[in-house]
Short mmCIF file of C-alpha atoms in Angstrom, two decimals:
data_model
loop_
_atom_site.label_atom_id
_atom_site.label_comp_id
_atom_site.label_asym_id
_atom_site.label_seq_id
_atom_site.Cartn_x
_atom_site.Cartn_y
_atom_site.Cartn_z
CA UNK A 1 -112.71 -32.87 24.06
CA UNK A 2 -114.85 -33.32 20.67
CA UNK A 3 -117.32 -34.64 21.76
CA UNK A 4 -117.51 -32.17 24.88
CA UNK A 5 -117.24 -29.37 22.10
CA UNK A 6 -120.71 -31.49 20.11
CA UNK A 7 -122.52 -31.02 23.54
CA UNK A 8 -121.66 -34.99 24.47
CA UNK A 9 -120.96 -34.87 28.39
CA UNK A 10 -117.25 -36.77 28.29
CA UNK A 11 -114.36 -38.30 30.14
CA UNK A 12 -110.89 -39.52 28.97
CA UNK A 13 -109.14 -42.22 29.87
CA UNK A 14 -105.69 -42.60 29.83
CA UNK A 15 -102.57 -44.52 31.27
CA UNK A 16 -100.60 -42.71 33.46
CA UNK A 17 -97.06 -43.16 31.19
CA UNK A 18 -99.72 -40.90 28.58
CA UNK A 19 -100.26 -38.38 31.46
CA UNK A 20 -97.77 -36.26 29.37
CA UNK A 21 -99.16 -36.27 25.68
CA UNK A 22 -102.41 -36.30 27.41
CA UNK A 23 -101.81 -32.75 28.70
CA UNK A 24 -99.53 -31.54 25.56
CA UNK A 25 -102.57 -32.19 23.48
CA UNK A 26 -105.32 -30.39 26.05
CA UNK A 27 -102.85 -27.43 26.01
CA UNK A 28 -102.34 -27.03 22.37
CA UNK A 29 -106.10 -27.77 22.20
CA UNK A 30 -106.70 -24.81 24.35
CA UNK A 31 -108.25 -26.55 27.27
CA UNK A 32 -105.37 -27.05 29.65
CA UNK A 33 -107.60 -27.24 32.23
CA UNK A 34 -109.27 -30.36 30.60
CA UNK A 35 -109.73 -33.03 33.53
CA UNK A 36 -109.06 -36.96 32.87
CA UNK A 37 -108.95 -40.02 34.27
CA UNK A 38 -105.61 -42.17 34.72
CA UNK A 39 -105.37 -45.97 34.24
CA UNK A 40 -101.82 -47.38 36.09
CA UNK A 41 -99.87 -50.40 36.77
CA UNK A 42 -100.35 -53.55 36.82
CA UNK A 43 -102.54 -52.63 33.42
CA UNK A 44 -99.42 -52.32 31.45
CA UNK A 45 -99.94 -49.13 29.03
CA UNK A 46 -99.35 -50.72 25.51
CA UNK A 47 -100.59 -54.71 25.62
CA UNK A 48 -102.82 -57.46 25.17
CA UNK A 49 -105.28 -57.16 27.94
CA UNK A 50 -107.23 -60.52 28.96
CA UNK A 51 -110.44 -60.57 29.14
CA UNK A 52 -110.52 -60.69 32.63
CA UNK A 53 -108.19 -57.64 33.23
CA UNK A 54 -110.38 -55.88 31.31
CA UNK A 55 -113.16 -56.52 33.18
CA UNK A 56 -111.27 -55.83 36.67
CA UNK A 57 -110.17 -52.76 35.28
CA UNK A 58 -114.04 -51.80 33.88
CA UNK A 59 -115.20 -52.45 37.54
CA UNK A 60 -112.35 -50.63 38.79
CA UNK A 61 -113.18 -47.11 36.83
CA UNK A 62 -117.05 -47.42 35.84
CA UNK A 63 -117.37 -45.50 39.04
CA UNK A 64 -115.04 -43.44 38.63
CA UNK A 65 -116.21 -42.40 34.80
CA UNK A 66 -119.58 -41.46 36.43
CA UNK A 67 -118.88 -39.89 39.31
CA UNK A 68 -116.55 -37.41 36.73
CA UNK A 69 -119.89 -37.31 34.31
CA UNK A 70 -121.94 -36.38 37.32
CA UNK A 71 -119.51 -34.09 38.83
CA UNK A 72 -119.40 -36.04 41.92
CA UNK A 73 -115.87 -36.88 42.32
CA UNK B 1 -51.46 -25.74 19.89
CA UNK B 2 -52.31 -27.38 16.44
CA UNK B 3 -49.73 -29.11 14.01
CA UNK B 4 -53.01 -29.51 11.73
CA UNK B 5 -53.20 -27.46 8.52
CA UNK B 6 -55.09 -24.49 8.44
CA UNK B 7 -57.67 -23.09 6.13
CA UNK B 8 -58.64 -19.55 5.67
CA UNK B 9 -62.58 -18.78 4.92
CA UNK B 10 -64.42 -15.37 4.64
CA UNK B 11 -67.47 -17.17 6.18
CA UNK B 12 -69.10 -19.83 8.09
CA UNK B 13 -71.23 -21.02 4.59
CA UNK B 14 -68.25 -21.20 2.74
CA UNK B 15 -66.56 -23.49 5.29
CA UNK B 16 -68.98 -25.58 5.33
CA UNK B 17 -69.39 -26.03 1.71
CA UNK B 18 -65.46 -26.24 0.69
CA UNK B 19 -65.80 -29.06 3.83
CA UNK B 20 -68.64 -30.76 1.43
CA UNK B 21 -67.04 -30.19 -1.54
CA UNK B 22 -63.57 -31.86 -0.40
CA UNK B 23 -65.52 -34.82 2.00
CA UNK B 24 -64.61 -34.12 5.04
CA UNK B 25 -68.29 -34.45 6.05
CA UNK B 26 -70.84 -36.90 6.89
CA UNK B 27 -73.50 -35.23 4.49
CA UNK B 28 -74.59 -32.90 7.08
CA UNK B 29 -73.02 -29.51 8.13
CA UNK B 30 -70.18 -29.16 10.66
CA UNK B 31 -68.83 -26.73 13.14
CA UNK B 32 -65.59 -25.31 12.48
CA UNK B 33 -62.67 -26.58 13.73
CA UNK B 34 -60.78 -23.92 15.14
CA UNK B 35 -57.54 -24.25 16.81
CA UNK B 36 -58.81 -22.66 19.70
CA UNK B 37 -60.99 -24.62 19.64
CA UNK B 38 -59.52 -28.03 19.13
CA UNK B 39 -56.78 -26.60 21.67
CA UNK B 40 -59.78 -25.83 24.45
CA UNK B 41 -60.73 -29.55 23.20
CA UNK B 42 -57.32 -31.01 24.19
CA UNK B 43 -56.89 -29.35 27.21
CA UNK B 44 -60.38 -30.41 28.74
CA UNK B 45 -59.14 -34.00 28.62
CA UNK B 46 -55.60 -33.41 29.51
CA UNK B 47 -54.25 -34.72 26.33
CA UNK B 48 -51.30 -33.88 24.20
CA UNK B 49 -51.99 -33.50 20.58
CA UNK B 50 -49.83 -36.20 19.44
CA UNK B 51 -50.85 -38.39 21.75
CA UNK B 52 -51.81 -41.50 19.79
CA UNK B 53 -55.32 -42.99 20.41
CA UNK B 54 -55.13 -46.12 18.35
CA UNK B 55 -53.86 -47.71 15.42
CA UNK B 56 -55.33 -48.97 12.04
CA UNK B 57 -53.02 -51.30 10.79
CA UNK B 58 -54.35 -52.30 7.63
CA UNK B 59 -55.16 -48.84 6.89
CA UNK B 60 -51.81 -47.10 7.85
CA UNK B 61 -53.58 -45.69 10.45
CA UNK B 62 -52.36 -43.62 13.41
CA UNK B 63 -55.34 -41.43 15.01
CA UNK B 64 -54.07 -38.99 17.41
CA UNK B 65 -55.98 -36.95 20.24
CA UNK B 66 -55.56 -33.49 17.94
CA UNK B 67 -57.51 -35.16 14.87
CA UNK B 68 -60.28 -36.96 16.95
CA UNK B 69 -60.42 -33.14 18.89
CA UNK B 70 -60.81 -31.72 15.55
CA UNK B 71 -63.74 -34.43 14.44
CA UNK B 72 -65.23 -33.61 17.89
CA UNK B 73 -65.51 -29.94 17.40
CA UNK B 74 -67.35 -30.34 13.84
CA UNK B 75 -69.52 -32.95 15.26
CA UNK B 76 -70.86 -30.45 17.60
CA UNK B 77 -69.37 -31.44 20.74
CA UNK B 78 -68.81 -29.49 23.78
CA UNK B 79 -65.52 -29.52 25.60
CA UNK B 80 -67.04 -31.40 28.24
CA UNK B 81 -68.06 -34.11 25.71
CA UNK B 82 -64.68 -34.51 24.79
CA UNK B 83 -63.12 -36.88 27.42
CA UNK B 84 -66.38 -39.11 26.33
CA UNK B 85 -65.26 -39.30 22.62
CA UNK B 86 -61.87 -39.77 23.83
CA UNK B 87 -62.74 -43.17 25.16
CA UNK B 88 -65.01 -44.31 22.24
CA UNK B 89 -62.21 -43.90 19.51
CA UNK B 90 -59.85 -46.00 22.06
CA UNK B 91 -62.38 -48.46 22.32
CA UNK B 92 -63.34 -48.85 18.33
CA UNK B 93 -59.74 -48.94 17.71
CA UNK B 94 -58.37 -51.26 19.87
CA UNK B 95 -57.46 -54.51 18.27
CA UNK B 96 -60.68 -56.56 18.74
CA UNK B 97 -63.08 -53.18 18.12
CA UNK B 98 -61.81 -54.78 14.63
CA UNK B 99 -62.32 -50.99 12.99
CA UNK B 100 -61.07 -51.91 9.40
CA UNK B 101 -63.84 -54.83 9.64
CA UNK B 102 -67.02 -53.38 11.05
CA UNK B 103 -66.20 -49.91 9.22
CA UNK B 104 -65.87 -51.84 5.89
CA UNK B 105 -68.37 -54.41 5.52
CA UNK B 106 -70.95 -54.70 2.75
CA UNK B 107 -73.24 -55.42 6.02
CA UNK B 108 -72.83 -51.70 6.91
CA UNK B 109 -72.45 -52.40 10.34
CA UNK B 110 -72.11 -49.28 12.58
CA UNK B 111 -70.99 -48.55 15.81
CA UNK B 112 -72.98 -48.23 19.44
CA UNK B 113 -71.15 -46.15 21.99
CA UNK B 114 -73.36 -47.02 25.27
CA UNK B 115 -72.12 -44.34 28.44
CA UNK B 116 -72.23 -45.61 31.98
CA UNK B 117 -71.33 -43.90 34.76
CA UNK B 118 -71.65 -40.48 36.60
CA UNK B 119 -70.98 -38.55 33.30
CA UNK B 120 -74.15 -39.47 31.74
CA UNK B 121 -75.91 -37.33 34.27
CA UNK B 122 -73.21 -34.35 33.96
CA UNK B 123 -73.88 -34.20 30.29
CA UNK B 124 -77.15 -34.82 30.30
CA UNK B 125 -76.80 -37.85 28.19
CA UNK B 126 -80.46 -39.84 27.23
CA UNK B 127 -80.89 -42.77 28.79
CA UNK B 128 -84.90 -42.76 29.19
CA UNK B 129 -87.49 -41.96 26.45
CA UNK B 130 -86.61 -41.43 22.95
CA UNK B 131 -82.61 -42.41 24.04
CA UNK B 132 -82.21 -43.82 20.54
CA UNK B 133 -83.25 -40.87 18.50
CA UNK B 134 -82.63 -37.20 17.46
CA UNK B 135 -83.22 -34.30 20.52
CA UNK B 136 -79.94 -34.61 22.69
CA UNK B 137 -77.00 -33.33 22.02
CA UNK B 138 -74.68 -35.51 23.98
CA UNK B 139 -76.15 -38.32 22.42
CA UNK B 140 -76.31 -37.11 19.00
CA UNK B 141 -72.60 -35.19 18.60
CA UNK B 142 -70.43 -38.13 20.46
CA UNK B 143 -71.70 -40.27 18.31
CA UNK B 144 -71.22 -38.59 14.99
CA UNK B 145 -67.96 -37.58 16.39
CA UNK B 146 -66.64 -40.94 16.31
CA UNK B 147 -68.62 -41.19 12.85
CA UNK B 148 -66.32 -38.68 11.76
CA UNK B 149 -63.02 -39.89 13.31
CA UNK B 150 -63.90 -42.94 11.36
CA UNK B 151 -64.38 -41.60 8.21
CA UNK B 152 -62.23 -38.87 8.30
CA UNK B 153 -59.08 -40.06 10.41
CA UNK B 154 -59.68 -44.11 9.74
CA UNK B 155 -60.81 -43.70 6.11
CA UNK B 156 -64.04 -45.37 6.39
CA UNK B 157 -65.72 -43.30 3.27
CA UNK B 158 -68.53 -44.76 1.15
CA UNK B 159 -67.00 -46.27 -1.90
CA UNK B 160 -63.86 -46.36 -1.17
CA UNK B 161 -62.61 -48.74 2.11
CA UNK B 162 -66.63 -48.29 3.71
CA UNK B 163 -67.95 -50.66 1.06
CA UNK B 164 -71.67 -51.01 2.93
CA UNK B 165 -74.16 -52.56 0.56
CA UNK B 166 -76.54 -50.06 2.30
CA UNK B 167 -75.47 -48.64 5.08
CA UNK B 168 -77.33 -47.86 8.07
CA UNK B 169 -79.00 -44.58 9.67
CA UNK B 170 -77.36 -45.49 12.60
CA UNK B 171 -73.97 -44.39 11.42
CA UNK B 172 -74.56 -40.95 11.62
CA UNK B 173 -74.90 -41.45 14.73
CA UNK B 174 -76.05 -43.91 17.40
CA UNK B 175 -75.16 -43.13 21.74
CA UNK B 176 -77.04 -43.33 24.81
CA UNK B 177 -76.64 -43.99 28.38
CA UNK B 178 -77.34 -46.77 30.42
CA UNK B 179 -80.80 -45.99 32.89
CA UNK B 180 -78.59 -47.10 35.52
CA UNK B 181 -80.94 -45.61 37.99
CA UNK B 182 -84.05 -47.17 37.26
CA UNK B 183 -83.40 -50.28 38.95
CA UNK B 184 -80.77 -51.38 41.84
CA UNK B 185 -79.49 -53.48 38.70
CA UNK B 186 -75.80 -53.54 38.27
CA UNK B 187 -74.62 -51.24 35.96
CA UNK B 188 -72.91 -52.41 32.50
CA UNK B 189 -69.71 -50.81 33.32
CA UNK B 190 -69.54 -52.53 36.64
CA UNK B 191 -70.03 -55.67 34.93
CA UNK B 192 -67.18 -55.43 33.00
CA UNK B 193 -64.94 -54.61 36.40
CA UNK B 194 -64.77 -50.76 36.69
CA UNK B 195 -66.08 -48.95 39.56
CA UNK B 196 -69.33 -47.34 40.02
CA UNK B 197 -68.11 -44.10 40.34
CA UNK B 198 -66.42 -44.08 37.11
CA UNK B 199 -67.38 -43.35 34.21
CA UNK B 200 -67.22 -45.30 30.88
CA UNK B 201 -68.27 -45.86 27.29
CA UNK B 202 -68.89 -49.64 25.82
CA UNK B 203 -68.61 -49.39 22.25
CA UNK B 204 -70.17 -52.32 20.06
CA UNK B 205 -70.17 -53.49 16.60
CA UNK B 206 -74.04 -53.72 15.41
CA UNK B 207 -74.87 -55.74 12.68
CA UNK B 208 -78.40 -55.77 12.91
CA UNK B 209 -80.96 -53.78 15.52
CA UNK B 210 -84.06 -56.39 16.44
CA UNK B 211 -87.30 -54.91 18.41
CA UNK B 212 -88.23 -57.47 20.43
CA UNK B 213 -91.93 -56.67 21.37
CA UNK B 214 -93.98 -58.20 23.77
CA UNK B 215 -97.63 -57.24 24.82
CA UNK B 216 -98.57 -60.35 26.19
CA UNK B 217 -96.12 -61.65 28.84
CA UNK B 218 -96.52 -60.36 32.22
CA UNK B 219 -93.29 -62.16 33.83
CA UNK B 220 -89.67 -62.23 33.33
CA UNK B 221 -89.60 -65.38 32.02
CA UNK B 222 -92.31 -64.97 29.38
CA UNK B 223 -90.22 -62.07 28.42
CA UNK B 224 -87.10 -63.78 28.62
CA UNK B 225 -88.65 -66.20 25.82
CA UNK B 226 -89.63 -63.51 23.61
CA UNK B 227 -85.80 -62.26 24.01
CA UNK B 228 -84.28 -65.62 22.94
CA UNK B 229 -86.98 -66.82 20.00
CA UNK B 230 -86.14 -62.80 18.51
CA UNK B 231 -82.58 -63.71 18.92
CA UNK B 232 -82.67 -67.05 17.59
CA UNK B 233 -84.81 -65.66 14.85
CA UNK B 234 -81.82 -64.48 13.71
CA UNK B 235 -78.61 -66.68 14.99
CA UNK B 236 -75.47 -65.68 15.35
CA UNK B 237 -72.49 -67.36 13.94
CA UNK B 238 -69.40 -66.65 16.41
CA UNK B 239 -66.18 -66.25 15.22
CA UNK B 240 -62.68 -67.93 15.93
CA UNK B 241 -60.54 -64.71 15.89
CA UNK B 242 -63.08 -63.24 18.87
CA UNK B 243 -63.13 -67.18 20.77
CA UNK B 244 -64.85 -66.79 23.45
CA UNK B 245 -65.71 -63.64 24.36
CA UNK B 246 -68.27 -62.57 21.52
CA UNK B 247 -71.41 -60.24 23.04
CA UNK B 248 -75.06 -59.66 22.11
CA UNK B 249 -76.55 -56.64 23.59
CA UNK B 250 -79.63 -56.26 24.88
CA UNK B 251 -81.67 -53.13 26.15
CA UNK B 252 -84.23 -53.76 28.34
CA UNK B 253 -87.33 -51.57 27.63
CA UNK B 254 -88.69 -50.01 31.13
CA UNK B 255 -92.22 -52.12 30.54
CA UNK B 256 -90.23 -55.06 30.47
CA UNK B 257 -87.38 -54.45 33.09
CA UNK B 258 -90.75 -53.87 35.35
CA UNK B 259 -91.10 -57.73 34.97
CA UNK B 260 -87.64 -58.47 35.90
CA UNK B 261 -87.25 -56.10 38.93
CA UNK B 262 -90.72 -57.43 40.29
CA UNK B 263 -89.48 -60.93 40.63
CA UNK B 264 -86.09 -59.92 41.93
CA UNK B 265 -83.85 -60.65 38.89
CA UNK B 266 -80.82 -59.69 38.61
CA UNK B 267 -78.78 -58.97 35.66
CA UNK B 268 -76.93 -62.29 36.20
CA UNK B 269 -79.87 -64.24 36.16
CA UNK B 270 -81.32 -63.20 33.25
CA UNK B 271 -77.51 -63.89 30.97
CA UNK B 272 -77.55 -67.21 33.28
CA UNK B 273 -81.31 -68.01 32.43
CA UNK B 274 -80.69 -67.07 27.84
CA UNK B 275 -77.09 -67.94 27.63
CA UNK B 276 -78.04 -72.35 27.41
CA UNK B 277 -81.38 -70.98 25.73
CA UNK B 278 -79.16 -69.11 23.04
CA UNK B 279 -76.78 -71.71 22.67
CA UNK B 280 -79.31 -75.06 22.18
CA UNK B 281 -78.89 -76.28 18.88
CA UNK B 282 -80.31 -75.26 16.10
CA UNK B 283 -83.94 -76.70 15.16
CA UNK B 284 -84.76 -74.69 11.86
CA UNK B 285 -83.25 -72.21 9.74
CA UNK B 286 -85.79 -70.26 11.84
CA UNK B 287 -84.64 -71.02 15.15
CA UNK B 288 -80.97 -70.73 14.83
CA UNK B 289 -77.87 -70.99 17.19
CA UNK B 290 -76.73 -67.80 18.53
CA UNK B 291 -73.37 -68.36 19.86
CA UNK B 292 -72.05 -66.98 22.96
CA UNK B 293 -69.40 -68.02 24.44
CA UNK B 294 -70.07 -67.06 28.12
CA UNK B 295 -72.94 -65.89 29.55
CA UNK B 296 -71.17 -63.06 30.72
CA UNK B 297 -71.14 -62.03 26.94
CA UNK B 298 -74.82 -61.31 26.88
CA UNK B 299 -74.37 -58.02 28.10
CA UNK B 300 -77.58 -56.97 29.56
CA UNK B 301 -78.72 -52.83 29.38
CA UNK B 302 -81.75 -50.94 31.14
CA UNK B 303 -82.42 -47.86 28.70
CA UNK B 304 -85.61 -46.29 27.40
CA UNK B 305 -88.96 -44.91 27.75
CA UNK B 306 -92.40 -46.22 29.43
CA UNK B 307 -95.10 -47.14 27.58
CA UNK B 308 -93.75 -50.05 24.66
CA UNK B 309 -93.69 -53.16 25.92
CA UNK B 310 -90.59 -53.90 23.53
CA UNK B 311 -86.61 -54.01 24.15
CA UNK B 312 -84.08 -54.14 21.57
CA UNK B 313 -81.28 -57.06 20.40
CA UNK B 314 -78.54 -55.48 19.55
CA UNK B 315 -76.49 -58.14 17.44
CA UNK B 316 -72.73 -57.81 17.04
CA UNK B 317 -70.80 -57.38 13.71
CA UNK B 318 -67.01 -59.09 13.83
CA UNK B 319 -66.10 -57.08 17.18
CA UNK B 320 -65.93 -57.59 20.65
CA UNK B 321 -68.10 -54.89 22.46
CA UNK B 322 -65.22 -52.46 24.57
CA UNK B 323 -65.65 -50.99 27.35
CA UNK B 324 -63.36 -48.07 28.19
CA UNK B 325 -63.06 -45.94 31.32
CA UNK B 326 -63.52 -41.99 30.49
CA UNK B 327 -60.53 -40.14 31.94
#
């Protein structure tokens, strides 16, 4: 949300158990509208991701990241 | 109708402070104890107030329903919480809860009251996120009521028969339900041969809390692993007085049970897969025996919130962990 405020065009990510804080802290921020994109299982939420679930997960929401920076989604 | 003594007060403040200033407290202000209230109390679990709950012996101890009613209504309990604490003070006092031990140690253990069963919805007891801490009422007054019955009914007061080098946080108060229905997993009161549909509280003796964390498994036997090396870390000794029926708990954090429930184990699997882990001898003084007599004494728990990948070892003071139906 900062970096929309600076004029940066943005998107958060964050796992779906965060869903919850995610939106507590757009709310109090006073943008309880603010959109975001959800990572879920298997990635689990708190963990040491291997290299290679990173990168399945990069593929997975690169497109998804631009199509929200584009407004195509 | 009370046999109790009764004290006069021209307000609530100076109740509470003539309850600080004669110990009858935990540090931490109470709600008076009425004898309406205490009587509404009684009456919600059908009890008499004589009726005796259990026995001290060392102490020249008798607690009866009226007193832990009393220690109920200045913990903060509701009526409906009552038949709950009821069950916990049966538990900690029967013989093998071994109250004059695990309420006087220098190791300051303190005491777990886990609720299974139907009333942990009706109460609205935690069993999910944050189950451990401070924010619910059920978990936070049953507990400290059988704090209180402890230290004011059993005696259990710092320096004189609680003799805890330190103490714990957890003895003000420590309760939460089983997540019985995040999984199809049997439930810990079932376990232990009560029904499903009744309700019950397993008090244990905790010497020591352990976080077992693990962000890098991704199956239940890499968790399984991290659960006995975090044990073993530690050891425990057994005791001849408990033989062979000595416990460890263990709550299964929801990242982990995930693991578990994906490969289709059960709770008996999981005590059947640790208890000949637990048991192999020891190979350093940092991978130590824990002794347990029967699997079945691993007593396996599904509580808390998403997110850590962690659970939590629960390791047992001088106590068998008792499990008592609520009534």
């Amino acid at each position: 949300m900062e970096l929309e405020w600076a004029g940066v065009p943005s998107i958060a990510i964050v796992h779906e158990e965060m869903r919850g804080s995610a939106q507590a802290i757009a709310r109090v921020s006073g943008c309880a509208d603010y959109e975001f994109l959800t990572v879920n299982y298997p990635w689990v939420p708190i963990a040491i991701w291997s290299k290679e679930e990173c990168l399945e997960l990069a593929e997975i929401m690169a497109p998804k990241v631009l199509a929200a920076l584009t407004g195509q989604n | 109708m009370t046999t109790a003594t009764q004290h006069a007060y021209d307000s609530y403040e100076a109740l509470v402070e003539d309850y600080f200033e004669k110990g009858w407290t935990d540090g931490l202000p109470i709600m008076p104890p009425t004898p309406e209230k205490v009587t509404a109390f009684l009456e919600r679990a059908g009890l008499s107030g004589d009726e005796v709950l259990g026995t001290v012996p060392t102490r020249e101890v008798t607690c009866t329903a009226e007193q832990a009613a009393a220690n109920a209504v200045m913990a903060g309990c509701l009526p409906e919480y009552f038949p709950a604490v009821v069950a916990a003070v049966r538990a900690h006092l029967s013989p093998k809860g071994n109250c004059h031990s695990t309420t006087g140690t220098l190791s300051g253990a303190a005491q777990v009251v886990i609720i299974n069963g139907p009333i942990r919805n009706e109460l609205g007891v935690a069993s999910g996120a944050g189950c451990f801490g401070p924010g619910f009422r059920p978990n936070a007054t049953i507990g400290r009521a059988l704090r209180l019955v402890i230290r004011n009914v059993c005696r259990g007061i710092p320096g004189f028969l609680d003799r805890a080098s330190y103490s714990t946080p957890a003895r003000y108060s420590f309760c939460f339900g089983e997540n019985e229905e995040a999984s199809d997993w049997e439930p810990l009161h079932v376990q232990r041969g009560l029904a499903p549909e009744q309700s019950a509280v397993t008090v244990h003796s905790l010497m020591k809390m352990v976080e077992a964390t693990d962000f890098t498994s991704r199956t239940a036997e890499g968790v399984c692993d991290t659960l006995v090396s975090n044990i073993r870390a530690n050891g425990i000794a057994g005791d001849s007085w408990l033989g062979e029926d000595g416990n460890v708990v263990i709550v299964i954090g929801h990242e982990h049970h995930r693991f578990f429930i994906e490969e289709g184990w059960s709770k008996s699997d999981i005590q059947q897969h640790l208890w000949p882990r637990l048991n192999a001898p020891a190979t350093s003084a940092a991978d130590r025996m824990a002794r347990i007599g029967k699997p079945e004494g691993i007593l396996i728990v599904a509580a808390g919130g998403a997110g850590m990948g962690a659970s939590w070892l629960l390791l047992p003071h001088l106590a068998l962990a008792i499990t008592e139906p609520i009534v």
